Coordinates of C-alpha atoms and ligand atoms in Angstrom, one line a residue:
X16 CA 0.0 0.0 0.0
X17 CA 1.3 3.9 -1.0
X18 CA -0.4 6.6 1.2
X19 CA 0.4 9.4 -0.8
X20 CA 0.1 13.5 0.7
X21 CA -0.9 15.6 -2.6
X22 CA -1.3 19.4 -2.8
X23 CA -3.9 18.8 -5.7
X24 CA -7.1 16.8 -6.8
X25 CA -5.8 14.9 -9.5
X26 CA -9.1 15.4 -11.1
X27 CA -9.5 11.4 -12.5
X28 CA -8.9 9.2 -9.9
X29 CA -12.1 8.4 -7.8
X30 CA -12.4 11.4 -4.9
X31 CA -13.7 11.2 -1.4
X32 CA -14.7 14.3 0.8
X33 CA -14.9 13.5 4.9
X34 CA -17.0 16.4 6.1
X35 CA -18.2 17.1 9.4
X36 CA -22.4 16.2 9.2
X37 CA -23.0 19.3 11.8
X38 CA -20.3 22.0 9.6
X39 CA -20.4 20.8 5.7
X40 CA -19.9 24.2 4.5
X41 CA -17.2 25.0 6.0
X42 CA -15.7 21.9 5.5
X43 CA -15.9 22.0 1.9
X44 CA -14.6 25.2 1.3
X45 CA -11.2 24.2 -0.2
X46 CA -12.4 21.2 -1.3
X47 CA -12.2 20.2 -5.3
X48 CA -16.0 20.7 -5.6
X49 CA -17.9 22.8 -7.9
X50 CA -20.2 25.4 -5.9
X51 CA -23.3 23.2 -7.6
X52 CA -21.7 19.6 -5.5
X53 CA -21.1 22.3 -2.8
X54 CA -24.8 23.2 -2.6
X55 CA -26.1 19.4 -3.1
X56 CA -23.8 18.5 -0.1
X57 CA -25.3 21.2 2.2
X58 CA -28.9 20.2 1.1
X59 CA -28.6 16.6 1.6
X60 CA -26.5 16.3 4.6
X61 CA -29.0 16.8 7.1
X62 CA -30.6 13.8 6.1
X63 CA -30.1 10.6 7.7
X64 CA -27.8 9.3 6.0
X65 CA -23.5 8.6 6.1
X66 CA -22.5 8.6 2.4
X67 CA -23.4 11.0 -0.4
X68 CA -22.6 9.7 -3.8
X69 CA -21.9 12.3 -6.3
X70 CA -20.5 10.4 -8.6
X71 CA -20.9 10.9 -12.4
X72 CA -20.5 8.8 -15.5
X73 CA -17.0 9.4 -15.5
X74 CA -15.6 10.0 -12.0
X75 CA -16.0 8.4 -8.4
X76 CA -16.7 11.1 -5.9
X77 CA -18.7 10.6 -2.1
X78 CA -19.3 12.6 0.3
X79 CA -18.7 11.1 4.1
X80 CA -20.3 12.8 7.1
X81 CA -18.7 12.6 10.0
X82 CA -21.0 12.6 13.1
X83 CA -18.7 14.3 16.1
X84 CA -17.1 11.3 18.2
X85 CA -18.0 8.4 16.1
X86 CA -15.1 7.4 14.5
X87 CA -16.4 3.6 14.4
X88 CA -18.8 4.6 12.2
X89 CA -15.9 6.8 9.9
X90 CA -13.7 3.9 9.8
X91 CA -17.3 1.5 8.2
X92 CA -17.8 4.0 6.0
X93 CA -14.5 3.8 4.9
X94 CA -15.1 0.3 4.7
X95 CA -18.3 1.1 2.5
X96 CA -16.0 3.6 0.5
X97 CA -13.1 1.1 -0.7
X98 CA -15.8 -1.5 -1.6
X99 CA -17.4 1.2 -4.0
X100 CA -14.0 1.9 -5.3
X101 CA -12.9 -2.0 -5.3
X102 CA -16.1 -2.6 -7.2
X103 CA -15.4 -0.6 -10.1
X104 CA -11.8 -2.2 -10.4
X105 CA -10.0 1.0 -9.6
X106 CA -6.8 1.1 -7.6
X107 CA -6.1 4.4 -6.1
X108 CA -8.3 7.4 -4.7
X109 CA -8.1 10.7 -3.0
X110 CA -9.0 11.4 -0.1
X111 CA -10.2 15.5 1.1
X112 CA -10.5 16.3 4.5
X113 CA -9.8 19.6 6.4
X114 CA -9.1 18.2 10.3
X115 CA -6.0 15.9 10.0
X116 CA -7.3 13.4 13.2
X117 CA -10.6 12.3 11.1
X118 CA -8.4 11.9 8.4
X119 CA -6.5 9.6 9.9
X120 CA -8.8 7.5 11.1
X121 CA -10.5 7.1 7.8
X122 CA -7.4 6.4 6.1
X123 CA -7.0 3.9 9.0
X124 CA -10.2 2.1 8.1
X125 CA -9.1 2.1 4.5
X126 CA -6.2 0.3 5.3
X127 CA -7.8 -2.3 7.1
X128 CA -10.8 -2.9 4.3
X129 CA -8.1 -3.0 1.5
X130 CA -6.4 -5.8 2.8
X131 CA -7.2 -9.2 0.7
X132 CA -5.5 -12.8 1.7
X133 CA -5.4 -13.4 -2.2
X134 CA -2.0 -14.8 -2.3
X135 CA -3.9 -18.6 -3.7
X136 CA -6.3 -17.4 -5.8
X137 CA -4.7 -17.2 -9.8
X138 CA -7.1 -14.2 -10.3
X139 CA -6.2 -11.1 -8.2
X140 CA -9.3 -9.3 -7.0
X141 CA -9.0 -5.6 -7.2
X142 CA -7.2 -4.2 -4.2
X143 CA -7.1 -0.3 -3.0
X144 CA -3.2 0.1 -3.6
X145 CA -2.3 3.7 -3.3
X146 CA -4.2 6.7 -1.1
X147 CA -3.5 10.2 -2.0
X148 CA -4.3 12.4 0.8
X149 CA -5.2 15.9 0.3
X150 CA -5.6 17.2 3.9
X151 CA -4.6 20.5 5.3
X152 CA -1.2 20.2 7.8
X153 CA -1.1 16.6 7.5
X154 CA 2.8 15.4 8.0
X155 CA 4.6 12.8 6.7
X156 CA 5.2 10.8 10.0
X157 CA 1.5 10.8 11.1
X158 CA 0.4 9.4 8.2
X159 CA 3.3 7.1 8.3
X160 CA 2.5 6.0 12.2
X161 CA -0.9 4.9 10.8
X162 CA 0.4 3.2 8.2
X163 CA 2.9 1.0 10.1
X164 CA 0.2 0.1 12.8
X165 CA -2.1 -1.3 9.8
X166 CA 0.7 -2.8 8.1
X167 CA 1.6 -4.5 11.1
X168 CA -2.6 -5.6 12.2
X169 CA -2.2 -7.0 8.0
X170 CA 0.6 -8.9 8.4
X171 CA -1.0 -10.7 11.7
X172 CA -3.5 -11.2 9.7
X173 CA -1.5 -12.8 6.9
X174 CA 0.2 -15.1 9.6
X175 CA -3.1 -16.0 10.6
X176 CA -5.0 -16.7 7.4
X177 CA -2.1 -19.0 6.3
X178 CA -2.7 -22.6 6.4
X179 CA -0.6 -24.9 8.8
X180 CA 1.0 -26.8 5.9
X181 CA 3.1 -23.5 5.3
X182 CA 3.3 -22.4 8.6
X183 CA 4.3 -24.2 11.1
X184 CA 6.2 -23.4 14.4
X185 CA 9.9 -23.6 12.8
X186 CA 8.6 -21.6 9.7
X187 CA 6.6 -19.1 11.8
X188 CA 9.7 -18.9 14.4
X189 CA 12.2 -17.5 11.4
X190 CA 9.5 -15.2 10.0
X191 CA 9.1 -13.4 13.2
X192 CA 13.1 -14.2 13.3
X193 CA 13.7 -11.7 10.1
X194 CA 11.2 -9.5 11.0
X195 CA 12.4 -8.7 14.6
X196 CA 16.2 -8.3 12.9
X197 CA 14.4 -5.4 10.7
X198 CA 13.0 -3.7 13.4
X199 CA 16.0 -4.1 16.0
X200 CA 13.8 -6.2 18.5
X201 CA 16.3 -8.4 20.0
X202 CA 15.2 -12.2 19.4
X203 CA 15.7 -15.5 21.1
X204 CA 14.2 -18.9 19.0
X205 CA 14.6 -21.6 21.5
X206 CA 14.3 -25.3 19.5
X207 CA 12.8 -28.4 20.9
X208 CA 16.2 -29.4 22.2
X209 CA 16.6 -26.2 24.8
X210 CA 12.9 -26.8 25.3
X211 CA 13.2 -30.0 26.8
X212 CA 16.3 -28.8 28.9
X213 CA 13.9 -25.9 30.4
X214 CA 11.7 -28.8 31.2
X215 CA 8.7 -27.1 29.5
X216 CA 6.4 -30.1 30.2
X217 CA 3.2 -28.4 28.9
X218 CA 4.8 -27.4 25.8
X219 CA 6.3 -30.8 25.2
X220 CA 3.6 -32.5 26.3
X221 CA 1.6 -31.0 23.4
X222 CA 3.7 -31.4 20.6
X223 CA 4.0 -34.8 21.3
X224 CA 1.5 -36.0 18.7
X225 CA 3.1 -33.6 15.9
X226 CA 6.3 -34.2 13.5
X227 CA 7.2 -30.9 13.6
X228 CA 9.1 -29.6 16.7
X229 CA 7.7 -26.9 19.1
X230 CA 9.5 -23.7 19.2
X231 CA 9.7 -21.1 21.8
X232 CA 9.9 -17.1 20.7
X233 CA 10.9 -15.0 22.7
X234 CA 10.5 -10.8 21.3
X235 CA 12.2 -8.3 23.5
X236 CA 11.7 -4.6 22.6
X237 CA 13.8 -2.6 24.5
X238 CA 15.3 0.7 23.6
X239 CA 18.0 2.7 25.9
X240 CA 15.6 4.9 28.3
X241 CA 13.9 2.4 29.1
X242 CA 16.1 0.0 30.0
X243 CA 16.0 -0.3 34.0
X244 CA 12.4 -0.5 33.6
X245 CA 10.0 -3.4 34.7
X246 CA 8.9 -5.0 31.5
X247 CA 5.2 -5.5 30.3
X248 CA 5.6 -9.4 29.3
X249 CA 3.2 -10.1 26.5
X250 CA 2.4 -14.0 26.5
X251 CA 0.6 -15.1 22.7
X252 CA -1.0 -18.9 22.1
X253 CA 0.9 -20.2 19.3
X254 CA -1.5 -23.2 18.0
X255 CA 0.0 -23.6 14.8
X256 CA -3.0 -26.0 14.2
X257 CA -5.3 -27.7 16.9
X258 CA -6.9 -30.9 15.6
X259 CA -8.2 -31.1 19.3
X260 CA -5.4 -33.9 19.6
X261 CA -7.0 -37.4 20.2
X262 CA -9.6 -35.4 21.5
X263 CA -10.2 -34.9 18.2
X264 CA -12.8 -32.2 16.9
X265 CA -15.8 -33.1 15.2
X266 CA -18.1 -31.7 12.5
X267 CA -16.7 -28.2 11.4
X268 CA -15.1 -27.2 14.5
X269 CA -11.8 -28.3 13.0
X270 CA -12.3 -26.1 9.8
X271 CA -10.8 -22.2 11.2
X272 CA -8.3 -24.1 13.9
X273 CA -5.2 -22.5 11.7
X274 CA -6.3 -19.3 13.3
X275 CA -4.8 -21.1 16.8
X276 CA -2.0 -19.1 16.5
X277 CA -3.7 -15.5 16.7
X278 CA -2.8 -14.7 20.3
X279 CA 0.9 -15.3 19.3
X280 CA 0.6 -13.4 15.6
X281 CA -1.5 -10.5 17.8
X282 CA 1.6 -10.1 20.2
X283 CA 4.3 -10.9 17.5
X284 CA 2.6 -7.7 15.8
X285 CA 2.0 -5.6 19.0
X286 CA 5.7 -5.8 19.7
X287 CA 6.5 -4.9 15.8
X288 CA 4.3 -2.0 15.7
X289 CA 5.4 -0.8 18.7
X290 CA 9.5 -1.0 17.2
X291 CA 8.3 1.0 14.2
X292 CA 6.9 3.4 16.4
X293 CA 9.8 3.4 18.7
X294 CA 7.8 3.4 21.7
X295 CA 9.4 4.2 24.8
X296 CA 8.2 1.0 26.9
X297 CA 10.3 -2.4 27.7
X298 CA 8.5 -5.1 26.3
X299 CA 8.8 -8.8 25.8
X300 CA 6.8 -11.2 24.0
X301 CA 7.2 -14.8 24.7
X302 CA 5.0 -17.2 21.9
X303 CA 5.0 -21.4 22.5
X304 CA 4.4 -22.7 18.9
X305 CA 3.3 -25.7 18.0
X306 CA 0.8 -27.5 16.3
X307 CA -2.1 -29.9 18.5
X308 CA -2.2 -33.3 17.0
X309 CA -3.8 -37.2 17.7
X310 CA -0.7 -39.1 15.9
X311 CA 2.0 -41.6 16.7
X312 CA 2.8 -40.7 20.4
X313 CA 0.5 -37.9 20.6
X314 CA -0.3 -36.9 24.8
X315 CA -3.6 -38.7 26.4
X316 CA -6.3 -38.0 28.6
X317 CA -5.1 -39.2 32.2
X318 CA -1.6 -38.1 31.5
X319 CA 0.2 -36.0 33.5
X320 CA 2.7 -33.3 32.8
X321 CA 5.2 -32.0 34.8
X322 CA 5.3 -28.2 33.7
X323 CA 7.8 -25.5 33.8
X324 CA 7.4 -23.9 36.6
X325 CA 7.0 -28.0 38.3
X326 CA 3.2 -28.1 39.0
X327 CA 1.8 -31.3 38.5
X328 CA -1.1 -31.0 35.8
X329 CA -3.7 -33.8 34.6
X330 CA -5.0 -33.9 31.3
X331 CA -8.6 -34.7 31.0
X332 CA -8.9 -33.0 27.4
X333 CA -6.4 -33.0 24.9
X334 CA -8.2 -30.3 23.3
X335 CA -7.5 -27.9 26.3
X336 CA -4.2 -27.7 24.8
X337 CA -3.9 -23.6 24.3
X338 CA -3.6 -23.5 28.4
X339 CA -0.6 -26.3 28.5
X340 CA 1.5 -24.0 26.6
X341 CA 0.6 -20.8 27.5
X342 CA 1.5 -21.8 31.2
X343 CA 4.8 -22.8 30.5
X344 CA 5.2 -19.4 28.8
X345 CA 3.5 -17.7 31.9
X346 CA 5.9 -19.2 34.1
X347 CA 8.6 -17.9 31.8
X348 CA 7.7 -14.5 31.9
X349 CA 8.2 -14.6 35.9
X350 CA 11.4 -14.6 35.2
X351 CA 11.8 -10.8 34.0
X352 CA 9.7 -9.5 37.3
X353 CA 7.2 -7.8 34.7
X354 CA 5.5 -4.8 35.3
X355 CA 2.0 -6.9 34.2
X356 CA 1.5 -9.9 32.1
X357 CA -1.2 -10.3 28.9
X358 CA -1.7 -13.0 27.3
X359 CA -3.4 -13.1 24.3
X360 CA -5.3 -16.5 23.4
X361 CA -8.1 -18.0 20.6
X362 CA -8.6 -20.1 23.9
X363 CA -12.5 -21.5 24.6
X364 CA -15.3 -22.1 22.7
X365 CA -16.9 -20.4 25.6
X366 CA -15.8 -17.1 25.3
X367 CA -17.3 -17.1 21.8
X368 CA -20.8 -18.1 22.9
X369 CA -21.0 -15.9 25.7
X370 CA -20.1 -12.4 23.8
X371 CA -20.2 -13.4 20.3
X372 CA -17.7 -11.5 17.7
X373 CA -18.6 -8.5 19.1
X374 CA -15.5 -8.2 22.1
X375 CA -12.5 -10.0 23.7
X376 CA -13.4 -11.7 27.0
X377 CA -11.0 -11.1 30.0
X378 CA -10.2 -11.7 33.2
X379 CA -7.3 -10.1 35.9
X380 CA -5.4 -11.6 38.6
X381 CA -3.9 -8.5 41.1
X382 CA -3.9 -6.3 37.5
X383 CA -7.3 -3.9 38.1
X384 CA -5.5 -0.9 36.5
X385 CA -4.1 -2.8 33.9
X386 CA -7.6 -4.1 33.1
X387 CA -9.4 -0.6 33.4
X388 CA -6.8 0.7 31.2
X389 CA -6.9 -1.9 28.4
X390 CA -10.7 -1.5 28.7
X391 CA -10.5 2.5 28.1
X392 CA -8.2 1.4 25.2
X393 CA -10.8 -0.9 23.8
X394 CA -13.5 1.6 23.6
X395 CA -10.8 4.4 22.9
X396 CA -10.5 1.9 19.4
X397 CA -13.8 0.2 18.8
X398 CA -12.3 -3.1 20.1
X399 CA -14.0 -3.6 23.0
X400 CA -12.9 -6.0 26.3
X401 CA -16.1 -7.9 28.4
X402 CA -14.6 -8.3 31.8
X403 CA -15.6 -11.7 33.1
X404 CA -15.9 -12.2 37.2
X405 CA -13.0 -14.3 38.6
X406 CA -13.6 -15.5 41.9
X407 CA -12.0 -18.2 43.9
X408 CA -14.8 -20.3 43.6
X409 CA -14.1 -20.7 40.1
X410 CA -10.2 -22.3 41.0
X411 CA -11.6 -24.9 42.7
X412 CA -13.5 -26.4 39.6
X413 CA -10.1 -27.3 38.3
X414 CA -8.5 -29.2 41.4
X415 CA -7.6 -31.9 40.2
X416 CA -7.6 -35.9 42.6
X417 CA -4.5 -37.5 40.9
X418 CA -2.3 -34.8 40.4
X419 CA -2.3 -30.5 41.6
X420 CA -4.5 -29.0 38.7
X421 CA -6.4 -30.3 36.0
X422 CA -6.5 -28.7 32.3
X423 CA -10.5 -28.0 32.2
X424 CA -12.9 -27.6 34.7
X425 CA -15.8 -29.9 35.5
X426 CA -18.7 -29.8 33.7
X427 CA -19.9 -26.9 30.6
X428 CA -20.3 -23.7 32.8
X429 CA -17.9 -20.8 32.6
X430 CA -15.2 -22.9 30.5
X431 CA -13.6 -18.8 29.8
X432 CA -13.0 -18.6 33.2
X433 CA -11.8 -22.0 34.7
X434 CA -9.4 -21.4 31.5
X435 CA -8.5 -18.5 32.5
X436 CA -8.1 -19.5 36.0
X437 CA -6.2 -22.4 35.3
X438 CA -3.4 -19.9 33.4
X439 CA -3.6 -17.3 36.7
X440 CA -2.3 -20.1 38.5
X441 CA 1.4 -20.1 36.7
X442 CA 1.2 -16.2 37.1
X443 CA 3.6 -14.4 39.8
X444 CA 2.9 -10.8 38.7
X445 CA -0.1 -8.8 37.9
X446 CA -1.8 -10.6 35.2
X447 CA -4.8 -9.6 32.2
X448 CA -6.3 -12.7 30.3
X449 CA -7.5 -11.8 26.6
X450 CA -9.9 -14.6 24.7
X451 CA -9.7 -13.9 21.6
X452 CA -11.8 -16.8 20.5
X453 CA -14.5 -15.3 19.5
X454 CA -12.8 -12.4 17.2
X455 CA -9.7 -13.6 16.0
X456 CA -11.2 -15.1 12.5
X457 CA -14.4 -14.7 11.3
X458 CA -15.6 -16.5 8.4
X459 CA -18.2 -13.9 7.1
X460 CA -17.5 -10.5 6.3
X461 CA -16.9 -8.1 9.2
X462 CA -16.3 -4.5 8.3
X463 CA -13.5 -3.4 8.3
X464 CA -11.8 -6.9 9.5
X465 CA -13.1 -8.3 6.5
X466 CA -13.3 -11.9 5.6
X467 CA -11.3 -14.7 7.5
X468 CA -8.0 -13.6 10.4
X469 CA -9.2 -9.8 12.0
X470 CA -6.2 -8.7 13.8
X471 CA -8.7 -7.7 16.1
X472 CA -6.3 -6.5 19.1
X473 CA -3.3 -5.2 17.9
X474 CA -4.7 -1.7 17.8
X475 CA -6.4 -2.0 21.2
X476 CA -3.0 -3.2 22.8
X477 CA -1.2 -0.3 21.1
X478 CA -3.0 1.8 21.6
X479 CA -3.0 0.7 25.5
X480 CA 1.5 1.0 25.2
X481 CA 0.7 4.4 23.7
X482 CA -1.7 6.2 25.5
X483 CA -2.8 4.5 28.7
X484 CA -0.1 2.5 29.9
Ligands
LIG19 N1 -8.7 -23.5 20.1 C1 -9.8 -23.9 20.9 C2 -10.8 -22.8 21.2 C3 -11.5 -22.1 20.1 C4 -12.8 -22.5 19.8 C5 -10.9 -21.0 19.4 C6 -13.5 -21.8 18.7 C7 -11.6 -20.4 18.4 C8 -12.9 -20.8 18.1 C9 -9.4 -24.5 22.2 O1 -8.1 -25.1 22.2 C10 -10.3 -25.5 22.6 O2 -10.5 -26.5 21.9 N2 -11.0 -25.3 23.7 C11 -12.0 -26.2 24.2 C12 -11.7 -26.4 25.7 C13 -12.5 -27.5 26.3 C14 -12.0 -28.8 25.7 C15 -12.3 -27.5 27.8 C16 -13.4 -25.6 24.0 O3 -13.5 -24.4 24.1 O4 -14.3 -26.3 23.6
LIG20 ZN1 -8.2 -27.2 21.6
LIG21 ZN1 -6.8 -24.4 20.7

């Protein structure tokens, strides 16, 4: 993608004017439009409506009213916008706009709706490529800060979208490899053998029914003056695939399980965003990759795994798997006395049925500012965080007779929270638990997430390391 800033309407391409609803007049003053647009603008805009289309035979040109604090609904129409453009198979547009902070958040939901996972198809569908924006006092680097934070939420999303058979925990370990090198985020790749020398049982205990080895990421952002500082310790599931393991899943539950790995790819791209940007904030982020599997000597119900940080933990469903090796990760992250840890996870079925696509379910342990923070960060970004109750009660539903914990809780009720509760218990600092489940891929179109992986996160945690944290 080329975001462009232009002086001048290039008088071809297709145009789009963002106008305040309750000020069109003044909006449009400088704009490109003929006094007779002008007037149709002003007439029309009190009506209920977000779009105008002025379009003509030969040229593309809308009108988007911007209603004052609703930039949700500026980023869908910019959604509505690039399909318009898409549609008629052109490329580029312009963009007019005389407040530089609605601008940016319009190009921001162009950015987002352009993206296409179209790599497989033979047949490229047309794709918004190149943005010219014609705004009054916009600089370089703010449009450039926008850019790198969508780039980085599209190439989650390209992680994400990409089956197992290409990506798998080695391959996805030297992708984030390359890309940490490019951004000067220091980078650890541990293989299976170190893994099994940290005696990450949950981990291993996981990848036993896979060919591929596990890897372990480890993503440290840390620039000079913040050195001394307490880190935020991001922890991301890394599910390459999960088959549900010999707990194997039925029906189409199996069919978006590639998406396993969007905690990890949402983290992986928090940390790169947040390079680009050259935040000033010590972060780490620590991703467990591998892929969930019912072959050869694949881990069974009544087993028992000794994990990292030694507690004793019974499997009673190999499909619980996301918790085994977050937990080893968890107990990892101890190690750098962290400030807070979140960890990011596509972890229970559960969290999807209670909220839907609509939020990310979560939970804290000791971490109440944290979690009132990353909720003001949400809303601040339209990605919005349901905080789930967390009481003791809810430990005790994973206690286990044979060994100290089990990895699911007894029966069908709150399986978000005895998840979550069962990954508080490897946590010696403050801790947030995200779900993801529910919004990490989504199968029909959603906005400006569009079709298949979301990135649904990355902005809210940046904008949490930017603004609120
Ligand atoms: N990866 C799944 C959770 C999931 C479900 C993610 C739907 C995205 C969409 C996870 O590993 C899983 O299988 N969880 C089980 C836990 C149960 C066996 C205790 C679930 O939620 O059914
Ligand atoms: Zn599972
Ligand atoms: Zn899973």
């Amino acid at each position: 993608m080329t975001v462009n800033i232009v002086k001048k309407y290039g008088d071809t391409e297709p145009l789009v004017l963002v106008v305040r609803k309750n000020n069109v007049a003044d909006c449009m003053k400088n704009s490109p439009l003929s006094d007779k647009e002008k007037a149709f603008v002003e007439k029309n805009a009190e009506k209920n409506c977000k779009i105008l289309n002025l379009s003509t035979l030969d040229i593309q040109k809308y009108v988007v009213l911007y209603e004052d604090g609703n930039l949700k609904t500026l980023r869908d129409s910019a959604n509505a916008v690039c399909t318009k453009v898409e549609k008629s198979k052109k490329e580029s547009l312009t963009v007019f706009c005389d407040e530089k902070e609605i601008s940016l958040a319009f190009l921001e939901g162009l950015l987002l709706s352009a993206y296409k996972f179209d790599k497989y198809k033979s047949e490229k569908p047309t794709k918004v490529t190149t943005v010219n924006m014609l705004v009054k006092g916009l600089k370089k680097s703010e449009m450039e800060s926008v850019l790198n934070l969508c780039e980085s939420v599209c190439m989650a999303r390209d992680w994400v979208n990409e089956p197992v058979m290409v990506l798998n925990a080695d391959t996805f370990a030297k992708i984030l490899h390359d890309e940490a090198v490019s951004l000067g985020v220091d980078v650890t790749i541990l293989k299976q053998k170190q893994i099994e020398s940290l005696k990450m049982g949950g981990l291993l205990g996981v990848n036993r029914g896979s060919v591929d080895e596990a890897r372990f990421i480890v993503l440290e952002w840390k620039p000079e003056n913040v050195a001394g500082e307490q880190p935020v310790v991001f922890v991301g599931k890394g599910i390459m695939y999960d088959t549900g393991g010999l707990n194997i899943k039925t029906g189409d539950y199996m069919y978006d399980m590639k998406s396993d790995m969007a905690g990890a790819a949402t983290m992986a791209a928090t940390i790169f965003a947040v390079a680009k940007d050259k935040l000033p904030i010590h972060l780490v982020a620590l991703i467990p990759a591998t892929d969930n599997r019912p072959c050869g000597n694949a881990y069974a119900n009544g087993d028992i795994l000794k994990m990292y940080d030694g507690t004793m933990v019974e499997v009673v469903n190999t499909d619980a798997e996301g918790r085994l090796i977050l937990a080893d990760a968890i107990a990892y992250a101890n190690r750098y006395n962290p400030k807070v840890i979140v960890d990011a996870a596509t972890l229970t079925g559960a969290a999807e049925r209670a909220i839907g696509k609509y939020g990310i379910v979560a939970m804290h342990q000791n971490a109440q500012e944290t979690m009132e923070q990353l909720k003001k960060a949400g809303d601040d970004v339209y990605e919005r965080i349901a905080e789930f109750p967390f009481w003791e009660e809810y430990g005790e539903l994973i206690k286990s007779d044979v060994a100290d914990i089990k990895n699911s809780g007894a029966g069908v009720n709150a399986g978000m929270i005895t998840a979550g509760k069962f990954l508080a218990h490897f946590a010696k600092a403050p801790f947030v638990h995200l779900d993801i489940a529910g919004v990490a891929f989504c199968e029909k179109d959603y906005g400006i997430y569009g079709k298949g992986a979301t990135g649904f996160g990355i902005r809210l945690l940046h904008q949490w390391l930017k603004e609120r944290c």
